[in-house]
Amino acid sequence: MSEPMSRRTLLGATAGTAVAAATGFVPAPATAAGNRVPAVVRELDAKIEEAMAAYMVPGVAYGLRYRGRDYVRGFGVTSLDDPQPVDADTVFRVASTTKPFTGTAVMRLVERGRLDLDRTVRSYLPGFRTADPAASARVTVRQALNHSAGWLGDYFLDTGNDDGALARYVDEMSRVPQLNPPGKYFAYNNAAISVAGRLIEVVTGVTYERAVRELLTGPLGLRHSAFSLEELPGVRWAVPHVPNEAQTEIVPQPAAWAMPRAINPAGGLISSARDQLRWARFHLGDGRVPGSDRRLLSRRSMHLMQSNPGPGGTLFVELDGVGVTWLLRPTAEGPKVVQHGGDWAGQHSGFLMVPARDFALTVLTNSDTGPTLLDDLFVGDWALSRFAGVHNLPAVPRALPAGELAAYQGVYTGEQIYFDGSTLTTQFEVVPDAGQLSVRIDGTEVARLAFYRRDYVVFPNPDGTVGNQRANFVRDRDGEVTWFRLGGRLYRRGAEATVQRRSSAPATLPRPILS
């Protein structure tokens, strides 16, 4: 059976040899200002090294906040073609982990009275509209930031690289379908965060990138964080690696680093493990710059970003919802997890915090095989249980009778608008099978779904054990199943297939470009 999730690696866990053996590079041990490294930190090091070898990940860097101390470490190399060692200051594209930077910049402007979370987007952008002018007129700034704006979120149109790129991108959103009324459902929305970036430009009168530098990265002393390598001369960067055409090995692909400028607010930040850890310390704190009395945000604003979530659901794990760009994740013990993560071609990152435990972990990788390493650490309980003493909500699968499963049967369809403006459509069929649901593309099973509570499913592993990845179905006001939420995206339920596959590649569930 195929591996069961959109973020799963394209390469098998046993393919190839260990990157460390191939390069001969042995990283220095993690340090904590000269203190003895705890056993659990050494366990993290070992787990990362094992995963790099198993999944063929050339380079990894992490930052860890644990029991009042900071740890940073690099592993492996920046490129298999030019193997330079990864360290705590090597820069990666953190992709969607950028979104809380956009949200935090918005909150600085809210405190200055320049933006109001509960005013409509159109209050600041009078000409703004999606394909549904009436619905898009009601979307508030808060809804854009908590992923409940309701329009199609995977809109990646490339509108150039000059200072007007973001304005043109937002103007072109008149073609973007409005899937649901504002505020009704959580559906991961890259486009909405780019709209928030445009709001920052409009009220500050400078480009989004300059505003973030002046509002955040500069005051916080994030010296290895920017939106282009040209802003970071001399800094070592982690080259993206992607599968070759035969899907047998990974190869460097520097061109994959490029990103349309209009997507910068949703995923364009370049940063290092050391900077990401400093960023985590800021958000674990009370609004002051770490190690300083300078205040960037009030305690109230910091709390607001991590509370009052919008609609909940799933994004690889269960979510209470989203605050101001932070994903808020419940735990069995009660303390909330505040997290994000990022995916781009050959660049994948994870970032989570448990403020009640003063714990944070950020991990950066430079390969399309990186998501499996990140899943091992972030999606399940591995890091949370060892460093923060908390666990995911329990998910005990149970078989359902065929009559109950029939409510979910159907063909599910989702779309994204790609860089050149073309629309890419994904369809898969969900069929009851032996107490579970079988997910099929062109008749081939690509995943199984096992229910653990009403409308919520886990993906069993090929060996029958329970996996960590979760998804859920969504019902309309009449109780009818109308959507399947996979990777945070909504796939509409229909009666029959309407799209023919155009690719000869093996059938797999979609993997989000930014998440």
mmCIF file of C-alpha atoms in Angstrom, residues 106-385:
data_model
loop_
_atom_site.group_PDB
_atom_site.id
_atom_site.type_symbol
_atom_site.label_atom_id
_atom_site.label_comp_id
_atom_site.label_asym_id
_atom_site.label_seq_id
_atom_site.Cartn_x
_atom_site.Cartn_y
_atom_site.Cartn_z
ATOM 1 C CA VAL A 106 0.396 43.161 11.705
ATOM 2 C CA MET A 107 0.124 43.185 15.508
ATOM 3 C CA ARG A 108 2.804 45.875 15.772
ATOM 4 C CA LEU A 109 0.702 47.961 13.384
ATOM 5 C CA VAL A 110 -2.475 47.188 15.353
ATOM 6 C CA GLU A 111 -0.789 48.566 18.472
ATOM 7 C CA ARG A 112 0.098 51.719 16.554
ATOM 8 C CA GLY A 113 -3.526 52.148 15.486
ATOM 9 C CA ARG A 114 -2.724 51.590 11.806
ATOM 10 C CA LEU A 115 -4.690 48.329 11.476
ATOM 11 C CA ASP A 116 -7.719 46.841 13.244
ATOM 12 C CA LEU A 117 -8.183 43.073 13.296
ATOM 13 C CA ASP A 118 -11.970 43.360 13.177
ATOM 14 C CA ARG A 119 -12.258 45.792 10.294
ATOM 15 C CA THR A 120 -12.703 44.373 6.812
ATOM 16 C CA VAL A 121 -9.843 43.922 4.388
ATOM 17 C CA ARG A 122 -11.727 46.231 2.052
ATOM 18 C CA SER A 123 -11.489 49.030 4.659
ATOM 19 C CA TYR A 124 -7.823 49.260 3.716
ATOM 20 C CA LEU A 125 -7.991 47.907 0.149
ATOM 21 C CA PRO A 126 -11.203 49.435 -1.301
ATOM 22 C CA GLY A 127 -10.875 47.608 -4.613
ATOM 23 C CA PHE A 128 -10.256 44.178 -3.110
ATOM 24 C CA ARG A 129 -12.434 41.317 -4.334
ATOM 25 C CA THR A 130 -12.427 37.627 -5.097
ATOM 26 C CA ALA A 131 -14.710 35.936 -7.619
ATOM 27 C CA ASP A 132 -17.526 36.527 -5.100
ATOM 28 C CA PRO A 133 -17.483 40.295 -4.472
ATOM 29 C CA ALA A 134 -20.167 40.173 -1.775
ATOM 30 C CA ALA A 135 -18.453 37.488 0.318
ATOM 31 C CA SER A 136 -14.974 38.940 -0.049
ATOM 32 C CA ALA A 137 -16.291 42.332 1.057
ATOM 33 C CA ARG A 138 -17.072 40.836 4.494
ATOM 34 C CA VAL A 139 -13.689 39.247 5.213
ATOM 35 C CA THR A 140 -11.967 40.824 8.202
ATOM 36 C CA VAL A 141 -8.254 41.179 8.824
ATOM 37 C CA ARG A 142 -8.568 38.649 11.646
ATOM 38 C CA GLN A 143 -10.204 36.088 9.327
ATOM 39 C CA ALA A 144 -7.421 36.520 6.805
ATOM 40 C CA LEU A 145 -4.897 35.784 9.556
ATOM 41 C CA ASN A 146 -6.742 32.783 11.052
ATOM 42 C CA HIS A 147 -7.309 31.003 7.724
ATOM 43 C CA SER A 148 -11.087 31.391 7.657
ATOM 44 C CA ALA A 149 -11.364 33.921 4.793
ATOM 45 C CA GLY A 150 -13.190 31.294 2.740
ATOM 46 C CA TRP A 151 -11.552 31.765 -0.654
ATOM 47 C CA LEU A 152 -9.223 29.276 -2.396
ATOM 48 C CA GLY A 153 -5.965 29.423 -0.488
ATOM 49 C CA ASP A 154 -3.467 27.847 -2.875
ATOM 50 C CA TYR A 155 -3.106 30.730 -5.289
ATOM 51 C CA PHE A 156 0.539 31.051 -6.368
ATOM 52 C CA LEU A 157 0.435 33.423 -9.348
ATOM 53 C CA ASP A 158 3.864 34.835 -10.185
ATOM 54 C CA THR A 159 3.442 38.585 -10.720
ATOM 55 C CA GLY A 160 7.107 39.509 -11.050
ATOM 56 C CA ASN A 161 9.954 40.466 -8.764
ATOM 57 C CA ASP A 162 9.670 44.242 -8.524
ATOM 58 C CA ASP A 163 8.172 46.317 -5.702
ATOM 59 C CA GLY A 164 4.700 46.169 -7.288
ATOM 60 C CA ALA A 165 4.476 42.361 -7.328
ATOM 61 C CA LEU A 166 2.310 42.014 -4.235
ATOM 62 C CA ALA A 167 -0.113 44.747 -5.319
ATOM 63 C CA ARG A 168 -0.589 43.052 -8.694
ATOM 64 C CA TYR A 169 -1.087 39.670 -7.029
ATOM 65 C CA VAL A 170 -3.884 41.020 -4.835
ATOM 66 C CA ASP A 171 -5.489 42.808 -7.789
ATOM 67 C CA GLU A 172 -5.568 39.485 -9.688
ATOM 68 C CA MET A 173 -7.461 37.769 -6.876
ATOM 69 C CA SER A 174 -10.716 38.656 -8.589
ATOM 70 C CA ARG A 175 -10.354 35.278 -10.336
ATOM 71 C CA VAL A 176 -9.985 33.298 -7.071
ATOM 72 C CA PRO A 177 -13.131 31.300 -6.144
ATOM 73 C CA GLN A 178 -14.808 31.949 -2.809
ATOM 74 C CA LEU A 179 -15.415 28.423 -1.473
ATOM 75 C CA ASN A 180 -17.252 29.247 1.759
ATOM 76 C CA PRO A 181 -18.647 32.203 3.687
ATOM 77 C CA PRO A 182 -16.029 34.135 5.685
ATOM 78 C CA GLY A 183 -15.408 32.795 9.174
ATOM 79 C CA LYS A 184 -17.185 29.461 8.666
ATOM 80 C CA TYR A 185 -14.359 26.936 8.203
ATOM 81 C CA PHE A 186 -10.649 26.610 8.748
ATOM 82 C CA ALA A 187 -8.972 26.079 5.373
ATOM 83 C CA TYR A 188 -5.268 26.752 5.072
ATOM 84 C CA ASN A 189 -4.926 29.944 3.056
ATOM 85 C CA ASN A 190 -1.639 31.148 1.597
ATOM 86 C CA ALA A 191 -3.398 33.821 -0.442
ATOM 87 C CA ALA A 192 -4.971 35.372 2.647
ATOM 88 C CA ILE A 193 -1.561 35.837 4.273
ATOM 89 C CA SER A 194 -0.264 37.520 1.118
ATOM 90 C CA VAL A 195 -3.287 39.838 1.373
ATOM 91 C CA ALA A 196 -2.194 40.604 4.947
ATOM 92 C CA GLY A 197 1.262 41.382 3.572
ATOM 93 C CA ARG A 198 -0.288 43.849 1.155
ATOM 94 C CA LEU A 199 -2.143 45.506 4.054
ATOM 95 C CA ILE A 200 1.234 46.017 5.724
ATOM 96 C CA GLU A 201 2.529 47.715 2.566
ATOM 97 C CA VAL A 202 -0.490 49.987 2.277
ATOM 98 C CA VAL A 203 -0.486 51.287 5.845
ATOM 99 C CA THR A 204 3.325 51.647 6.145
ATOM 100 C CA GLY A 205 4.012 53.011 2.676
ATOM 101 C CA VAL A 206 7.008 50.702 2.199
ATOM 102 C CA THR A 207 7.455 47.236 0.749
ATOM 103 C CA TYR A 208 6.467 44.215 2.794
ATOM 104 C CA GLU A 209 10.085 43.085 3.038
ATOM 105 C CA ARG A 210 11.304 46.454 4.304
ATOM 106 C CA ALA A 211 8.444 46.652 6.799
ATOM 107 C CA VAL A 212 9.332 43.253 8.273
ATOM 108 C CA ARG A 213 12.973 44.297 8.524
ATOM 109 C CA GLU A 214 12.085 47.546 10.294
ATOM 110 C CA LEU A 215 9.350 46.129 12.515
ATOM 111 C CA LEU A 216 10.827 42.738 13.420
ATOM 112 C CA THR A 217 14.076 41.279 12.136
ATOM 113 C CA GLY A 218 16.085 44.437 12.780
ATOM 114 C CA PRO A 219 14.851 45.140 16.323
ATOM 115 C CA LEU A 220 15.120 41.458 17.265
ATOM 116 C CA GLY A 221 18.684 41.171 15.999
ATOM 117 C CA LEU A 222 17.886 38.405 13.503
ATOM 118 C CA ARG A 223 21.042 38.910 11.470
ATOM 119 C CA HIS A 224 20.591 35.851 9.273
ATOM 120 C CA SER A 225 16.937 36.424 8.346
ATOM 121 C CA ALA A 226 15.814 38.175 5.162
ATOM 122 C CA PHE A 227 13.901 37.586 1.927
ATOM 123 C CA SER A 228 16.810 37.247 -0.482
ATOM 124 C CA LEU A 229 20.344 35.932 -0.388
ATOM 125 C CA GLU A 230 21.533 39.286 -1.715
ATOM 126 C CA GLU A 231 20.614 40.769 1.680
ATOM 127 C CA LEU A 232 22.853 38.216 3.419
ATOM 128 C CA PRO A 233 26.247 38.441 1.689
ATOM 129 C CA GLY A 234 28.703 35.744 2.650
ATOM 130 C CA VAL A 235 26.149 33.614 4.467
ATOM 131 C CA ARG A 236 26.212 29.882 3.768
ATOM 132 C CA TRP A 237 22.905 28.635 2.328
ATOM 133 C CA ALA A 238 21.364 25.176 2.263
ATOM 134 C CA VAL A 239 20.785 24.201 -1.371
ATOM 135 C CA PRO A 240 17.435 22.485 -2.083
ATOM 136 C CA HIS A 241 17.546 18.782 -2.996
ATOM 137 C CA VAL A 242 14.776 17.006 -4.878
ATOM 138 C CA PRO A 243 14.235 13.460 -6.246
ATOM 139 C CA ASN A 244 15.711 12.691 -9.633
ATOM 140 C CA GLU A 245 13.444 11.680 -12.513
ATOM 141 C CA ALA A 246 13.704 7.994 -11.646
ATOM 142 C CA GLN A 247 12.790 8.742 -7.999
ATOM 143 C CA THR A 248 15.843 6.757 -6.865
ATOM 144 C CA GLU A 249 18.059 9.437 -5.336
ATOM 145 C CA ILE A 250 18.068 13.080 -4.401
ATOM 146 C CA VAL A 251 20.034 15.678 -6.341
ATOM 147 C CA PRO A 252 20.811 19.352 -5.720
ATOM 148 C CA GLN A 253 18.492 21.763 -7.494
ATOM 149 C CA PRO A 254 19.517 25.347 -6.682
ATOM 150 C CA ALA A 255 16.799 26.737 -8.979
ATOM 151 C CA ALA A 256 14.132 25.365 -6.618
ATOM 152 C CA TRP A 257 15.150 28.057 -4.141
ATOM 153 C CA ALA A 258 13.334 30.723 -6.178
ATOM 154 C CA MET A 259 9.922 31.917 -5.037
ATOM 155 C CA PRO A 260 7.521 34.472 -6.562
ATOM 156 C CA ARG A 261 7.876 37.703 -4.617
ATOM 157 C CA ALA A 262 4.124 37.984 -4.076
ATOM 158 C CA ILE A 263 4.295 34.811 -1.958
ATOM 159 C CA ASN A 264 6.868 36.300 0.434
ATOM 160 C CA PRO A 265 4.339 37.096 3.214
ATOM 161 C CA ALA A 266 3.150 33.481 3.144
ATOM 162 C CA GLY A 267 6.474 31.716 2.795
ATOM 163 C CA GLY A 268 9.470 33.689 1.557
ATOM 164 C CA LEU A 269 11.641 34.158 4.649
ATOM 165 C CA ILE A 270 15.235 32.893 4.675
ATOM 166 C CA SER A 271 16.527 32.196 8.171
ATOM 167 C CA SER A 272 18.903 30.144 10.311
ATOM 168 C CA ALA A 273 18.381 27.803 13.255
ATOM 169 C CA ARG A 274 19.993 30.336 15.598
ATOM 170 C CA ASP A 275 17.673 33.117 14.422
ATOM 171 C CA GLN A 276 14.627 30.867 14.548
ATOM 172 C CA LEU A 277 15.446 29.967 18.142
ATOM 173 C CA ARG A 278 15.763 33.651 19.042
ATOM 174 C CA TRP A 279 12.404 34.206 17.332
ATOM 175 C CA ALA A 280 10.939 31.395 19.473
ATOM 176 C CA ARG A 281 12.317 32.977 22.644
ATOM 177 C CA PHE A 282 10.579 36.225 21.709
ATOM 178 C CA HIS A 283 7.242 34.455 21.332
ATOM 179 C CA LEU A 284 7.764 32.509 24.555
ATOM 180 C CA GLY A 285 8.208 35.844 26.318
ATOM 181 C CA ASP A 286 6.193 38.921 27.217
ATOM 182 C CA GLY A 287 6.794 41.042 24.115
ATOM 183 C CA ARG A 288 10.298 42.288 24.909
ATOM 184 C CA VAL A 289 13.383 41.608 22.813
ATOM 185 C CA PRO A 290 15.185 38.611 24.377
ATOM 186 C CA GLY A 291 17.915 39.811 26.711
ATOM 187 C CA SER A 292 16.675 43.411 26.572
ATOM 188 C CA ASP A 293 14.089 45.703 28.142
ATOM 189 C CA ARG A 294 13.000 46.953 24.711
ATOM 190 C CA ARG A 295 9.351 46.092 24.161
ATOM 191 C CA LEU A 296 8.030 45.305 20.674
ATOM 192 C CA LEU A 297 4.542 44.132 21.670
ATOM 193 C CA SER A 298 2.360 44.357 24.745
ATOM 194 C CA ARG A 299 1.612 41.281 26.839
ATOM 195 C CA ARG A 300 -1.978 41.536 25.626
ATOM 196 C CA SER A 301 -0.972 41.372 21.970
ATOM 197 C CA MET A 302 1.349 38.436 22.601
ATOM 198 C CA HIS A 303 -1.490 36.599 24.326
ATOM 199 C CA LEU A 304 -3.923 37.462 21.537
ATOM 200 C CA MET A 305 -1.682 35.900 18.902
ATOM 201 C CA GLN A 306 -1.774 32.578 20.770
ATOM 202 C CA SER A 307 -5.444 32.530 21.806
ATOM 203 C CA ASN A 308 -9.028 33.094 20.597
ATOM 204 C CA PRO A 309 -8.660 30.714 17.660
ATOM 205 C CA GLY A 310 -10.889 30.748 14.647
ATOM 206 C CA PRO A 311 -12.582 27.555 13.392
ATOM 207 C CA GLY A 312 -10.701 24.347 14.143
ATOM 208 C CA GLY A 313 -9.954 21.157 12.237
ATOM 209 C CA THR A 314 -6.760 19.432 11.201
ATOM 210 C CA LEU A 315 -3.435 20.266 9.605
ATOM 211 C CA PHE A 316 -1.576 16.953 9.883
ATOM 212 C CA VAL A 317 -2.603 17.025 13.581
ATOM 213 C CA GLU A 318 -5.736 18.231 15.338
ATOM 214 C CA LEU A 319 -6.042 21.993 15.765
ATOM 215 C CA ASP A 320 -8.190 24.071 18.064
ATOM 216 C CA GLY A 321 -7.856 26.637 15.322
ATOM 217 C CA VAL A 322 -5.543 29.522 14.456
ATOM 218 C CA GLY A 323 -4.926 32.639 16.501
ATOM 219 C CA VAL A 324 -3.081 35.442 14.731
ATOM 220 C CA THR A 325 -1.185 33.175 12.282
ATOM 221 C CA TRP A 326 -0.124 30.710 15.027
ATOM 222 C CA LEU A 327 -1.578 27.193 14.764
ATOM 223 C CA LEU A 328 -2.951 26.207 18.180
ATOM 224 C CA ARG A 329 -2.767 22.501 18.932
ATOM 225 C CA PRO A 330 -4.420 20.774 21.902
ATOM 226 C CA THR A 331 -2.729 18.239 24.155
ATOM 227 C CA ALA A 332 -4.065 15.466 26.350
ATOM 228 C CA GLU A 333 -2.574 17.123 29.439
ATOM 229 C CA GLY A 334 -3.961 20.603 28.701
ATOM 230 C CA PRO A 335 -1.037 22.930 27.861
ATOM 231 C CA LYS A 336 -1.411 24.167 24.306
ATOM 232 C CA VAL A 337 1.138 23.772 21.555
ATOM 233 C CA VAL A 338 1.821 26.871 19.460
ATOM 234 C CA GLN A 339 3.291 25.871 16.150
ATOM 235 C CA HIS A 340 3.884 26.304 12.457
ATOM 236 C CA GLY A 341 5.902 24.606 9.759
ATOM 237 C CA GLY A 342 6.973 25.234 6.233
ATOM 238 C CA ASP A 343 7.219 23.364 2.933
ATOM 239 C CA TRP A 344 8.825 24.465 -0.316
ATOM 240 C CA ALA A 345 10.641 22.511 -2.999
ATOM 241 C CA GLY A 346 13.690 21.042 -1.278
ATOM 242 C CA GLN A 347 13.173 23.158 1.865
ATOM 243 C CA HIS A 348 11.086 21.887 4.791
ATOM 244 C CA SER A 349 10.937 23.183 8.349
ATOM 245 C CA GLY A 350 9.172 22.494 11.618
ATOM 246 C CA PHE A 351 8.590 24.910 14.504
ATOM 247 C CA LEU A 352 6.699 24.381 17.746
ATOM 248 C CA MET A 353 6.514 25.819 21.240
ATOM 249 C CA VAL A 354 4.814 24.897 24.500
ATOM 250 C CA PRO A 355 4.802 28.245 26.318
ATOM 251 C CA ALA A 356 3.679 26.709 29.614
ATOM 252 C CA ARG A 357 6.831 24.571 29.578
ATOM 253 C CA ASP A 358 9.239 27.225 28.187
ATOM 254 C CA PHE A 359 9.975 24.751 25.395
ATOM 255 C CA ALA A 360 10.616 25.393 21.714
ATOM 256 C CA LEU A 361 12.072 23.357 18.858
ATOM 257 C CA THR A 362 12.836 24.435 15.311
ATOM 258 C CA VAL A 363 14.286 22.078 12.701
ATOM 259 C CA LEU A 364 15.350 23.061 9.167
ATOM 260 C CA THR A 365 16.050 20.618 6.319
ATOM 261 C CA ASN A 366 17.217 20.958 2.705
ATOM 262 C CA SER A 367 15.576 18.017 0.926
ATOM 263 C CA ASP A 368 12.184 16.909 -0.328
ATOM 264 C CA THR A 369 12.742 13.866 1.871
ATOM 265 C CA GLY A 370 12.801 16.182 4.894
ATOM 266 C CA PRO A 371 9.063 16.003 5.700
ATOM 267 C CA THR A 372 9.354 12.430 6.936
ATOM 268 C CA LEU A 373 12.123 13.442 9.339
ATOM 269 C CA LEU A 374 9.959 16.342 10.516
ATOM 270 C CA ASP A 375 6.913 14.091 10.880
ATOM 271 C CA ASP A 376 8.924 11.829 13.177
ATOM 272 C CA LEU A 377 9.698 14.776 15.450
ATOM 273 C CA PHE A 378 6.709 17.094 15.230
ATOM 274 C CA VAL A 379 3.506 15.323 14.190
ATOM 275 C CA GLY A 380 3.534 12.574 16.791
ATOM 276 C CA ASP A 381 4.487 12.774 20.450
ATOM 277 C CA TRP A 382 8.234 12.216 20.173
ATOM 278 C CA ALA A 383 9.486 15.734 20.887
ATOM 279 C CA LEU A 384 6.474 16.891 22.892
ATOM 280 C CA SER A 385 6.601 14.001 25.334
#
